[in-house]
XYZ file of C-alpha atoms in Angstrom:
786
model
C 161.254 106.103 73.109
C 158.380 108.458 75.085
C 155.343 106.468 76.253
C 153.094 108.547 74.227
C 155.250 107.418 70.884
C 153.716 104.165 71.623
C 150.297 105.418 71.541
C 150.749 107.473 68.307
C 152.479 104.193 66.615
C 149.480 102.063 67.850
C 147.084 104.723 66.441
C 148.494 104.650 62.857
C 148.528 100.794 63.097
C 144.940 100.690 63.899
C 144.112 103.319 61.223
C 146.116 101.168 58.645
C 144.406 98.070 59.996
C 140.619 99.461 59.336
C 141.604 100.970 56.004
C 142.555 97.394 54.679
C 139.666 95.637 56.477
C 136.715 97.763 55.183
C 134.641 96.267 52.506
C 135.638 97.220 48.821
C 134.670 100.764 47.616
C 133.247 101.606 51.381
C 133.961 104.419 53.517
C 133.906 104.898 57.023
C 131.203 107.606 58.150
C 133.018 109.622 60.748
C 130.494 112.466 61.240
C 128.154 115.308 60.263
C 128.980 118.803 59.097
C 125.994 121.424 58.762
C 126.544 124.799 56.795
C 123.715 127.294 57.754
C 123.001 130.156 55.318
C 120.712 131.936 57.611
C 118.641 135.089 57.254
C 119.970 138.243 59.100
C 117.117 138.169 61.363
C 118.147 134.969 62.941
C 120.111 135.220 66.278
C 123.427 133.543 66.960
C 121.522 131.606 69.707
C 118.639 130.273 67.538
C 121.460 129.332 64.933
C 123.450 127.356 67.387
C 120.297 125.701 68.803
C 118.969 124.700 65.193
C 122.355 123.253 64.348
C 122.324 121.268 67.226
C 119.058 120.036 66.536
C 119.964 118.952 63.163
C 123.039 117.075 64.323
C 120.940 115.148 66.823
C 118.905 114.186 64.034
C 121.602 112.908 61.663
C 121.638 109.404 60.606
C 123.837 107.075 61.037
C 125.751 107.692 64.074
C 129.533 107.714 63.564
C 131.619 104.959 65.727
C 133.122 106.238 68.754
C 136.653 107.802 68.686
C 139.691 108.553 70.999
C 141.581 111.585 69.827
C 139.865 111.140 66.379
C 140.756 107.588 66.256
C 137.802 104.912 65.823
C 139.495 102.606 68.309
C 136.648 100.291 68.744
C 136.483 99.661 65.019
C 140.033 98.747 65.046
C 139.678 96.336 67.866
C 136.677 94.708 65.805
C 139.249 93.845 63.261
C 142.139 93.254 65.536
C 142.055 89.706 65.890
C 140.519 88.904 62.498
C 136.981 87.415 61.473
C 135.929 84.932 64.062
C 135.354 81.349 63.151
C 133.570 80.516 66.094
C 130.349 82.104 67.642
C 131.893 81.335 71.289
C 135.265 81.665 70.648
C 137.954 83.681 71.732
C 137.831 86.119 68.453
C 134.050 86.376 68.749
C 134.242 87.121 72.599
C 136.818 89.901 72.118
C 134.919 91.537 69.218
C 131.740 91.472 71.420
C 133.325 93.128 74.308
C 135.623 95.521 73.089
C 134.800 96.072 69.468
C 132.354 97.862 67.403
C 131.358 97.329 63.806
C 132.348 100.004 61.303
C 129.665 102.518 60.339
C 129.517 102.787 56.653
C 128.829 105.924 54.623
C 125.597 105.967 52.455
C 124.274 108.135 49.685
C 120.938 107.260 50.524
C 121.267 108.204 54.164
C 122.568 111.843 53.182
C 119.215 111.814 51.018
C 117.133 110.860 53.819
C 118.578 113.271 56.197
C 118.230 116.125 53.965
C 114.295 115.533 53.881
C 114.339 115.366 57.541
C 116.167 118.382 58.200
C 113.997 120.406 55.794
C 111.143 119.015 57.628
C 112.479 120.054 61.121
C 113.013 123.576 60.150
C 109.395 123.725 58.626
C 108.123 122.545 62.176
C 110.460 125.177 63.871
C 108.682 128.025 61.716
C 111.417 128.265 59.075
C 109.018 127.976 56.153
C 110.221 127.511 52.906
C 113.562 126.108 53.887
C 115.954 123.824 51.718
C 118.928 121.329 52.431
C 121.042 119.671 50.221
C 123.909 117.233 51.096
C 126.862 115.080 49.835
C 129.636 112.763 51.337
C 132.963 114.183 51.396
C 135.622 111.409 51.041
C 139.210 111.584 53.077
C 140.949 108.201 52.509
C 138.756 105.415 54.021
C 136.740 108.089 55.803
C 133.810 109.996 54.660
C 131.714 112.834 56.141
C 128.286 114.026 55.358
C 128.334 117.775 54.421
C 124.903 119.621 54.384
C 124.259 122.974 52.852
C 121.049 124.413 54.567
C 119.116 127.743 53.710
C 117.488 129.118 56.577
C 114.963 132.006 55.644
C 113.468 134.304 58.597
C 111.399 132.442 61.045
C 107.547 132.930 61.328
C 105.948 133.976 64.626
C 102.206 133.928 65.772
C 100.232 136.693 64.641
C 96.865 135.709 66.311
C 95.164 132.623 67.544
C 91.389 131.746 66.846
C 89.244 129.049 68.418
C 86.377 128.018 66.149
C 83.524 126.900 67.981
C 79.730 126.459 67.983
C 76.988 125.485 70.608
C 77.999 121.860 70.968
C 79.387 120.636 74.357
C 82.805 119.731 73.381
C 83.394 122.711 71.221
C 81.852 125.288 73.892
C 84.278 123.410 76.450
C 87.282 124.117 74.299
C 86.329 127.650 73.973
C 86.139 128.012 77.842
C 89.575 126.704 78.128
C 91.189 128.852 75.570
C 92.430 131.643 77.708
C 95.029 128.790 79.135
C 96.209 128.190 75.637
C 100.047 127.481 75.192
C 99.913 129.310 71.908
C 101.107 132.776 72.482
C 101.013 136.071 70.248
C 104.534 136.702 69.329
C 106.063 133.374 70.070
C 107.880 131.597 67.122
C 105.946 129.204 65.379
C 106.684 125.558 66.536
C 104.798 122.444 65.627
C 105.815 120.806 69.132
C 103.658 123.621 70.987
C 100.881 123.037 68.409
C 100.927 119.190 69.613
C 101.350 120.108 73.367
C 98.355 122.420 72.963
C 96.236 119.347 71.475
C 97.495 117.143 74.280
C 96.304 120.069 76.943
C 92.798 120.502 75.290
C 92.531 116.456 75.448
C 93.390 116.288 78.927
C 91.471 119.078 80.175
C 88.250 118.186 78.571
C 88.949 114.531 79.714
C 89.016 116.046 83.270
C 85.567 117.875 82.242
C 83.900 114.487 81.619
C 84.262 113.947 77.770
C 85.457 110.224 78.356
C 86.367 109.774 74.742
C 88.223 112.677 73.652
C 91.314 112.298 72.010
C 94.065 114.531 70.931
C 93.911 113.802 67.255
C 90.462 115.574 67.287
C 91.624 118.849 67.445
C 92.632 120.280 64.076
C 94.622 123.460 63.446
C 95.192 125.296 60.128
C 98.342 127.917 59.962
C 97.868 130.807 57.676
C 100.860 132.162 56.691
C 99.243 135.043 54.124
C 99.332 137.710 57.103
C 102.637 138.958 55.735
C 105.613 140.201 57.506
C 106.737 136.574 58.514
C 103.615 135.873 60.619
C 101.217 133.193 60.908
C 97.565 133.094 61.984
C 96.651 129.973 63.570
C 92.903 128.485 63.610
C 92.103 125.768 66.092
C 88.858 123.832 65.754
C 87.594 120.315 66.825
C 87.200 117.997 63.598
C 83.665 117.364 62.161
C 84.363 113.878 61.540
C 84.979 113.212 65.561
C 82.760 110.432 66.908
C 79.505 111.421 68.632
C 80.304 109.981 71.746
C 83.890 111.909 71.892
C 81.684 115.157 71.983
C 79.398 114.311 74.792
C 80.351 114.769 78.662
C 79.762 111.619 80.591
C 78.681 111.533 84.369
C 79.273 108.687 87.024
C 75.968 106.520 87.436
C 77.005 103.767 89.612
C 80.352 102.573 91.252
C 80.838 98.570 91.790
C 83.914 97.605 93.941
C 84.860 94.063 94.343
C 87.548 94.084 96.995
C 87.829 90.175 97.054
C 88.660 89.703 93.181
C 90.964 86.835 92.335
C 92.533 86.332 88.808
C 93.491 82.830 89.408
C 90.015 81.722 91.233
C 87.098 83.614 90.615
C 84.559 83.216 93.379
C 80.801 83.895 92.098
C 80.143 85.796 95.480
C 82.912 87.953 94.870
C 81.569 89.441 91.660
C 78.128 88.931 91.856
C 76.227 92.209 91.864
C 72.816 91.093 93.736
C 74.967 90.632 96.848
C 76.173 94.007 96.723
C 75.635 96.339 99.555
C 75.888 99.945 100.459
C 76.766 101.736 103.760
C 73.595 102.626 105.970
C 73.093 105.896 106.996
C 75.973 107.550 104.617
C 73.964 109.333 101.713
C 77.646 109.749 100.198
C 77.841 106.030 99.468
C 74.252 105.214 98.111
C 75.403 104.580 94.649
C 78.690 102.637 95.571
C 77.953 99.053 95.569
C 80.316 96.719 97.256
C 80.360 93.301 96.437
C 81.942 91.834 99.477
C 79.982 88.745 100.958
C 82.486 88.115 103.905
C 82.108 92.094 104.853
C 86.104 92.007 105.198
C 86.169 95.701 104.417
C 84.333 98.887 105.975
C 82.553 101.010 103.209
C 83.983 103.981 104.582
C 87.330 102.990 103.139
C 86.051 103.228 99.770
C 84.661 106.406 100.165
C 88.109 107.863 101.013
C 89.678 105.775 98.159
C 87.161 106.807 95.381
C 88.014 110.149 93.957
C 85.390 109.622 91.240
C 81.958 110.199 92.904
C 78.382 109.082 91.740
C 76.543 112.082 90.189
C 79.266 113.773 89.135
C 81.404 114.379 85.605
C 83.806 111.854 84.942
C 87.293 113.137 85.265
C 90.690 111.403 84.183
C 92.547 113.245 87.012
C 90.009 111.690 89.661
C 90.406 108.275 87.998
C 94.353 108.365 88.327
C 94.057 109.656 91.791
C 91.946 106.486 92.496
C 93.950 103.947 91.146
C 96.765 105.223 93.076
C 95.090 105.350 96.146
C 94.201 101.595 95.750
C 97.603 100.771 95.106
C 99.241 102.850 97.768
C 97.159 101.795 100.571
C 99.285 98.839 100.985
C 96.572 96.025 100.969
C 95.687 95.198 97.469
C 98.155 93.805 95.075
C 96.555 94.438 91.664
C 93.739 96.603 90.570
C 91.987 96.722 87.570
C 88.862 98.753 86.502
C 85.907 98.728 83.908
C 84.012 101.337 82.260
C 80.403 100.626 80.890
C 79.014 103.211 79.025
C 75.118 104.135 79.399
C 72.617 106.144 77.535
C 69.577 107.762 78.960
C 67.920 110.146 76.886
C 69.919 112.995 76.302
C 72.321 112.193 79.071
C 75.196 109.926 78.872
C 76.424 107.820 81.882
C 79.360 105.678 82.999
C 79.183 102.596 85.343
C 82.617 102.186 86.990
C 83.729 98.559 87.932
C 86.987 98.213 90.101
C 88.293 94.559 90.627
C 90.624 94.308 93.668
C 92.827 91.470 94.190
C 93.948 91.861 97.922
C 97.275 90.492 99.613
C 97.236 88.035 102.181
C 95.698 89.589 105.133
C 98.279 88.141 107.603
C 101.794 87.461 107.139
C 104.782 86.303 109.438
C 108.491 86.761 108.618
C 111.565 85.594 110.257
C 114.978 87.073 109.778
C 118.479 85.994 111.110
C 121.607 87.790 110.323
C 125.013 87.446 111.117
C 127.034 90.514 111.736
C 130.841 91.470 111.759
C 131.815 94.788 113.293
C 134.748 96.868 112.675
C 135.086 97.022 116.898
C 136.059 93.173 116.666
C 132.717 92.385 117.462
C 130.748 89.835 116.038
C 127.042 88.489 116.796
C 123.751 87.567 115.234
C 120.292 88.997 115.405
C 116.656 87.628 115.038
C 113.594 89.591 113.825
C 110.288 88.434 113.881
C 107.657 90.309 112.195
C 103.915 90.007 112.384
C 101.840 91.942 110.040
C 97.938 92.409 109.561
C 96.901 94.423 106.416
C 93.430 95.300 107.310
C 93.351 95.250 111.165
C 90.368 97.579 111.625
C 88.647 96.956 108.129
C 89.873 99.786 106.676
C 92.962 98.694 105.265
C 95.033 99.584 108.419
C 98.233 97.763 108.796
C 99.121 96.924 112.200
C 102.762 95.400 112.687
C 104.570 93.680 115.573
C 108.342 93.496 115.306
C 110.488 91.397 118.024
C 114.054 91.769 117.600
C 116.646 90.153 120.101
C 120.573 90.047 119.126
C 124.026 89.709 121.054
C 127.577 90.933 119.831
C 130.720 89.272 121.650
C 134.356 90.128 121.323
C 136.059 87.657 118.945
C 139.308 88.068 121.398
C 140.309 89.354 124.643
C 140.030 93.200 123.619
C 140.367 94.715 127.258
C 137.092 96.633 128.126
C 135.205 95.430 125.103
C 132.138 93.294 126.471
C 129.418 91.447 125.395
C 126.295 93.299 124.374
C 122.940 92.265 124.286
C 119.777 93.905 122.640
C 116.321 93.330 122.706
C 112.984 95.235 121.806
C 109.660 95.272 120.540
C 107.877 97.761 118.365
C 104.110 98.145 117.558
C 103.103 99.990 114.470
C 99.851 101.362 113.017
C 99.607 102.792 109.745
C 96.109 103.932 108.717
C 95.331 105.201 105.139
C 93.499 108.532 106.475
C 93.553 111.345 109.151
C 92.658 110.079 112.541
C 91.232 113.172 113.753
C 88.058 114.080 116.354
C 86.489 116.265 113.210
C 85.665 114.761 109.697
C 87.958 115.421 106.418
C 86.781 115.296 102.835
C 90.315 114.720 100.759
C 90.313 116.670 97.836
C 91.045 115.650 94.034
C 94.900 116.957 94.460
C 96.154 114.593 97.046
C 96.933 110.989 97.832
C 95.564 109.763 100.798
C 97.529 110.938 103.985
C 98.230 108.303 106.455
C 98.295 108.316 110.475
C 101.251 106.690 111.769
C 101.132 105.538 115.839
C 104.440 103.780 117.219
C 104.755 101.906 120.611
C 108.061 100.436 121.198
C 110.560 99.610 123.910
C 114.459 98.721 123.530
C 117.242 97.575 125.940
C 121.000 97.668 125.356
C 122.497 95.400 127.622
C 126.335 96.015 128.306
C 127.320 92.953 129.952
C 128.508 93.845 133.653
C 128.340 97.424 133.111
C 124.798 98.816 132.399
C 121.565 98.764 130.541
C 119.991 101.234 128.784
C 116.289 101.224 128.430
C 114.194 103.230 126.019
C 110.451 103.454 125.951
C 108.893 105.421 123.252
C 105.628 105.962 121.490
C 104.507 108.501 118.715
C 101.458 109.883 116.597
C 101.991 111.522 113.533
C 100.732 111.887 109.901
C 102.012 111.608 106.460
C 101.308 113.841 103.653
C 102.389 113.208 99.832
C 101.243 116.763 98.334
C 102.491 115.238 94.947
C 105.064 112.891 93.336
C 107.670 115.277 94.268
C 106.760 116.649 97.784
C 106.287 114.164 101.069
C 105.823 115.698 104.571
C 105.279 114.192 107.859
C 104.218 115.939 111.198
C 104.452 114.138 114.492
C 102.737 116.567 117.110
C 103.271 113.957 119.916
C 106.467 111.798 120.540
C 107.400 110.499 124.080
C 110.776 108.857 124.859
C 111.643 107.684 128.424
C 115.309 106.689 128.866
C 116.625 105.214 131.824
C 119.688 103.438 132.785
C 119.688 100.307 135.122
C 121.598 97.434 136.342
C 125.006 99.274 136.773
C 127.349 96.296 136.708
C 130.672 95.785 138.895
C 132.551 97.026 135.828
C 130.588 100.225 135.588
C 132.974 102.129 137.950
C 135.937 101.751 135.601
C 133.998 103.774 132.882
C 134.728 107.068 135.353
C 138.055 106.596 135.931
C 139.021 105.551 131.988
C 139.841 108.937 130.642
C 138.260 107.759 127.162
C 135.219 106.722 128.542
C 134.962 109.303 131.603
C 132.552 111.823 129.290
C 130.466 109.287 128.304
C 129.950 107.500 131.527
C 128.978 111.373 133.135
C 126.421 111.165 130.437
C 125.050 108.013 131.573
C 124.457 109.254 135.053
C 122.373 112.129 133.499
C 120.525 110.248 130.787
C 117.306 109.382 132.743
C 115.153 111.793 131.202
C 111.788 112.155 129.629
C 111.819 113.700 125.825
C 108.481 115.187 124.931
C 109.003 116.358 121.257
C 107.029 117.305 117.926
C 108.829 116.607 114.864
C 108.230 118.117 111.084
C 110.252 116.921 107.978
C 109.579 117.686 104.560
C 111.066 116.084 101.384
C 111.517 117.452 97.971
C 112.839 115.262 94.966
C 112.956 115.609 91.166
C 110.372 114.159 89.361
C 110.341 110.420 89.067
C 109.354 110.600 85.189
C 111.943 112.618 84.587
C 114.397 111.700 81.561
C 117.445 113.573 83.116
C 120.365 111.641 84.094
C 120.466 113.817 86.849
C 118.434 113.558 90.169
C 118.402 114.679 93.806
C 116.545 114.690 96.985
C 116.653 117.671 99.523
C 115.010 116.492 103.196
C 114.633 119.113 106.002
C 113.735 118.511 109.447
C 112.570 120.266 112.810
C 112.536 118.917 116.148
C 111.344 120.794 119.434
C 111.009 119.161 122.749
C 109.974 120.472 126.159
C 108.082 123.520 125.247
C 104.960 122.415 126.590
C 106.408 120.644 129.566
C 108.185 124.028 130.468
C 105.046 126.312 130.339
C 103.247 123.797 132.676
C 105.863 122.339 134.852
C 108.088 124.638 137.177
C 111.077 123.224 139.278
C 109.713 122.132 142.857
C 111.571 122.568 146.114
C 114.924 120.689 146.006
C 115.339 120.528 142.376
C 117.226 122.668 140.016
C 115.009 121.509 137.019
C 111.369 120.707 136.043
C 110.407 117.009 136.520
C 107.664 115.052 135.233
C 106.941 111.982 137.894
C 110.423 112.863 139.275
C 112.156 112.371 136.021
C 113.592 115.401 134.257
C 112.195 116.479 130.872
C 114.675 117.564 127.902
C 114.453 120.998 126.033
C 115.885 121.566 122.903
C 115.502 122.673 119.244
C 116.847 120.413 116.464
C 117.440 120.951 112.647
C 118.514 118.670 110.224
C 119.279 118.928 106.261
C 119.835 115.867 104.300
C 120.703 116.534 100.464
C 121.478 114.181 97.586
C 122.466 114.242 94.304
C 122.715 111.434 91.719
C 124.088 111.583 88.107
C 124.237 108.830 85.528
C 127.422 109.654 83.629
C 127.361 106.676 81.371
C 125.068 103.881 81.325
C 127.343 101.703 83.126
C 128.659 104.406 85.836
C 126.729 106.754 88.185
C 127.897 109.401 90.626
C 126.263 109.750 93.802
C 126.857 112.359 96.333
C 125.332 113.439 99.829
C 125.771 116.449 102.068
C 124.394 116.187 105.927
C 124.164 118.904 108.313
C 122.377 119.302 111.557
C 122.566 121.184 115.003
C 121.043 120.682 118.108
C 120.336 123.398 120.314
C 119.575 122.436 124.133
C 118.009 125.294 126.565
C 115.567 125.676 129.119
C 115.185 122.746 131.393
C 118.301 120.978 130.761
C 121.222 122.534 129.014
C 122.680 119.336 127.588
C 121.615 117.231 124.364
C 120.209 114.064 125.262
C 122.612 111.013 124.334
C 119.984 109.455 121.902
C 119.416 112.840 120.141
C 123.344 113.363 119.488
C 125.189 113.242 116.366
C 127.890 110.889 115.655
C 130.300 110.166 112.664
C 132.078 107.128 111.661
C 130.826 103.756 110.671
C 129.425 102.239 107.374
C 126.989 104.683 106.840
C 129.280 107.771 107.694
C 133.137 108.002 107.542
C 133.754 104.627 106.284
C 137.645 104.982 106.948
C 136.833 104.930 110.812
C 135.053 102.824 113.031
C 131.549 103.284 114.357
C 131.174 106.691 116.247
C 134.615 107.231 116.928
C 135.299 110.583 115.228
C 134.676 113.443 117.470
C 133.813 115.652 118.878
C 136.338 118.025 117.653
C 139.801 116.696 117.857
C 139.094 113.562 119.229
C 139.452 110.299 117.580
C 139.296 106.937 119.146
C 141.681 104.512 117.374
C 142.045 100.713 118.009
C 145.235 100.157 120.283
C 144.797 96.367 120.680
C 142.855 96.793 124.042
C 139.616 97.909 122.383
C 137.488 100.846 122.770
C 134.511 100.370 125.122
C 131.467 101.935 123.374
C 132.492 104.058 120.876
C 130.039 106.842 121.722
C 131.454 110.221 121.009
C 128.278 112.376 120.397
C 128.210 116.199 119.428
C 125.536 118.811 119.178
C 126.852 119.902 115.614
C 127.415 117.684 112.521
C 128.941 118.127 109.358
C 129.378 115.499 106.650
C 129.865 114.914 102.848
C 130.080 111.681 100.816
C 130.975 111.670 97.222
C 130.909 107.853 95.496
C 131.375 106.805 92.009
C 129.781 103.441 91.257
C 131.040 101.708 88.055
C 128.910 98.356 87.070
C 130.862 95.434 86.517
C 127.831 93.368 85.447
C 124.318 92.467 86.413
C 124.903 91.658 89.779
C 128.157 92.957 90.581
C 128.728 96.789 91.298
C 132.211 98.414 92.303
C 132.697 101.760 94.260
C 135.373 104.595 94.745
C 134.293 106.699 97.648
C 135.481 109.832 99.899
C 133.961 110.805 103.203
C 134.627 113.904 105.117
C 133.056 115.298 108.243
C 133.030 115.579 111.953
C 130.874 116.246 115.007
C 131.287 119.152 117.489
C 129.856 120.149 120.888
C 127.978 123.538 120.997
C 129.282 124.962 123.987
C 131.052 124.409 127.060
C 127.629 123.189 128.869
C 127.995 119.376 127.323
C 132.001 119.831 127.450
C 131.907 119.787 130.854
C 131.025 116.242 131.020
C 134.422 115.344 129.584
C 136.244 117.357 132.521
C 138.423 120.165 132.213
C 140.568 118.521 129.696
C 139.798 116.050 126.905
C 141.714 112.371 127.162
C 144.595 113.959 125.707
C 145.282 116.770 128.050
C 143.939 119.383 125.671
C 141.685 122.260 126.471
C 138.130 121.941 125.869
C 138.144 124.427 122.840
C 139.091 121.770 120.580
C 135.847 119.711 120.931
C 133.588 122.902 120.651
C 132.561 124.119 117.413
C 134.507 127.251 116.053
C 135.809 129.307 113.349
C 138.487 126.479 112.591
C 135.912 123.744 112.249
C 137.453 123.284 108.581
C 140.748 122.348 110.008
C 139.076 119.634 112.081
C 137.219 117.691 109.536
C 138.258 114.115 109.229
C 138.664 112.568 105.668
C 138.577 108.835 104.581
C 138.498 107.246 101.176
C 138.225 103.572 99.815
C 136.982 101.134 97.532
C 133.587 98.946 97.527
C 131.947 95.920 95.939
C 128.162 95.789 95.875
C 126.274 92.521 95.026
C 122.907 93.380 93.710
C 120.571 90.289 94.356
C 117.247 92.629 93.340
C 115.338 92.129 96.684
C 118.263 93.367 98.313
C 122.182 94.643 97.910
C 124.803 93.293 99.855
C 127.706 95.818 100.303
C 131.267 95.470 101.320
C 133.115 98.755 101.585
C 137.045 99.025 102.535
C 137.903 102.185 104.097
C 141.064 103.982 105.239
C 141.524 107.115 107.251
C 143.224 109.982 104.991
C 143.041 112.787 107.510
C 142.954 112.471 111.200
C 141.666 115.721 113.273
C 143.250 114.223 116.473
C 146.782 115.061 115.154
C 148.606 118.272 115.599
C 147.917 120.581 112.985
C 150.039 120.458 110.074
C 150.214 116.566 110.709
C 146.564 115.689 110.200
C 147.192 114.374 106.554
C 148.512 110.838 106.780
C 148.601 109.904 103.149
C 152.349 109.366 103.560
C 151.671 106.931 106.266
C 149.857 104.612 104.073
C 151.864 100.916 104.147
C 149.828 97.942 103.030
C 152.611 95.697 103.703
C 152.753 96.635 107.426
C 150.719 94.322 109.583
C 150.268 96.962 112.333
C 149.037 99.744 109.783
C 146.445 97.286 108.442
C 145.203 96.560 111.900
C 144.644 99.734 113.132
C 143.507 101.628 109.584
C 141.909 99.230 107.341
C 138.293 99.170 108.210
C 136.240 96.566 106.447
C 132.310 97.838 106.689
C 129.706 95.072 105.898
C 126.194 96.254 105.284
C 122.939 95.826 103.342
C 121.861 98.601 101.106
C 123.341 101.480 99.764
C 124.933 104.184 102.231
C 123.197 106.854 100.828
């Protein structure tokens, strides 16, 4: 018997089982049918849209089916009625079953009323709906007949106003109405217009105004299926809601603690204002210890004394207080005050700060796929209010070591150590004064100083000194920009050890060694990035993020510095400076297919264009491929350039630094959720790096390590044939505060093989120890790869 016959027999058995198990005289509800009898003026698209809306409203929802069979109901009854709440039958029913959805005449009647109401709200006035249950064996469907007359459209929109403040304000914003002449009548649009009026009036000082205070009347006696709309403010609206409020005083309590409130922290008699700053004369700060400068609150407070109240300014103020990173909780209170014919608000902000200083130590163990194990210690010291304007100063000290777990030829011990000093200020530090408008969150100034050393024992030490000065802007919730006008990086190789000469004679490392010889450089660059993402408040199951970056280096130096006698390139303090343009694109797309399955995708593209002073991209600015956040079926930095792939041969690869000027990479990953803490993964990675031209390729000699011409590592029209492909499975452990990731990858396509032999699917042999040793790559990491 063929396999699908078994499935048919199982399905028939399940159907019979369901029919016998249902309560007496009950039917299984299996769906909704809607028959529209529509006017000839209604288009096919409108009919289809209306039918879809009605089906979405239909209740109850039928059970899930597979090929028309309610398989979950079958599983619900399969093992019989559970005798214990925690027994096997109860577990099986909860895990795999679904209680039957029974047909109900009452539901049919309720749906008919709801359907008629929906059509009225969509402009199909005087619609009618009738419904009935149609039985077929143990099943029943809800069948509805709906009469849909011609749809009404808007003939005109009139705002009824007088000279009172709120009504006059509503008239002033009437040109921006969402109700347009000729559009179909839709109650949802009217509700949106009520909300628009309320929001706009609140932004214009009407603190107590609500959407319900806007009344509307639809007059359908115009004829020709048209309706005239009248909008007015209800006469019984509270008096306070019709008055514009102005901000009188602002009180800020920056040391407020919910657990233990100190009298001095809320005593307004101890409040002070900034001396000599007229813009702060009515902003009172209750800060007995003087921990914060008044200018901090002048930057944050979008509500200003003497101005009208604005809900937009209030929301922006709260957002700024939270985003500066100094205050843990923010609470506000408004106190209305009537002075003659004017209405005022006193605004109080109660701020609970984080501890000013904190120290954190992290120790981690690493096991890399290049047969190195090690540990790393990080010590972080943070001050959240260094200059008393919510500046965050952090000092990070790191040190680590990696050692080979066996004698692996040229693989050596590696020591890493360094220090980074970061200062983040919630304002623009510029030589002129800036007033932040009502549309933006506070920009940030970012200042960084750092040093890092990578010591390859008995080979060399790569020293990197860096500093940068930049700004970060968040235009809105979807757009973020960073601009770093000044960044400097000084690279220097030192401590060439007794084994360094072996790099020059080994064909696998000769190119890298040549790059080391030319790696002493000064990189003076400017960087701009812009990130655009989907709305964080979207209800869509699909989200995305696109980031573009551009970096240019050496242009100013090339204008000011010329090569001196005896040198072919310009130098700063006897050190060559780099000159290049680098462009990067990072796109990510996420889709929640079901509540338990998500799909993540990423595409990366980058190109470095060296020119001018040194026609070679600096080693630290090159692109690399392979590793836990790249092609996970290949070891770190072992893919490329072009048709080069560094494979494990039992002797180890030395430093795995195969860099390129161009990078293309795509990743896709299916993430099924196992339970609250565990998540699986199925992934495929595709990509490679290439050299732009022969300028960098000459570092590899006239031939590559396998005796092939240099054209095989330079980007060409055949780049698609040189893509590496890997795939695998993963397991993620989600502990809320961090995610631990294990990804097991294997190569599926190796670009170093001869053309026509690059796909290696037929070589997969999990039983072979040699194959597993060379091809099974376990990536251990923290956080998602993208």
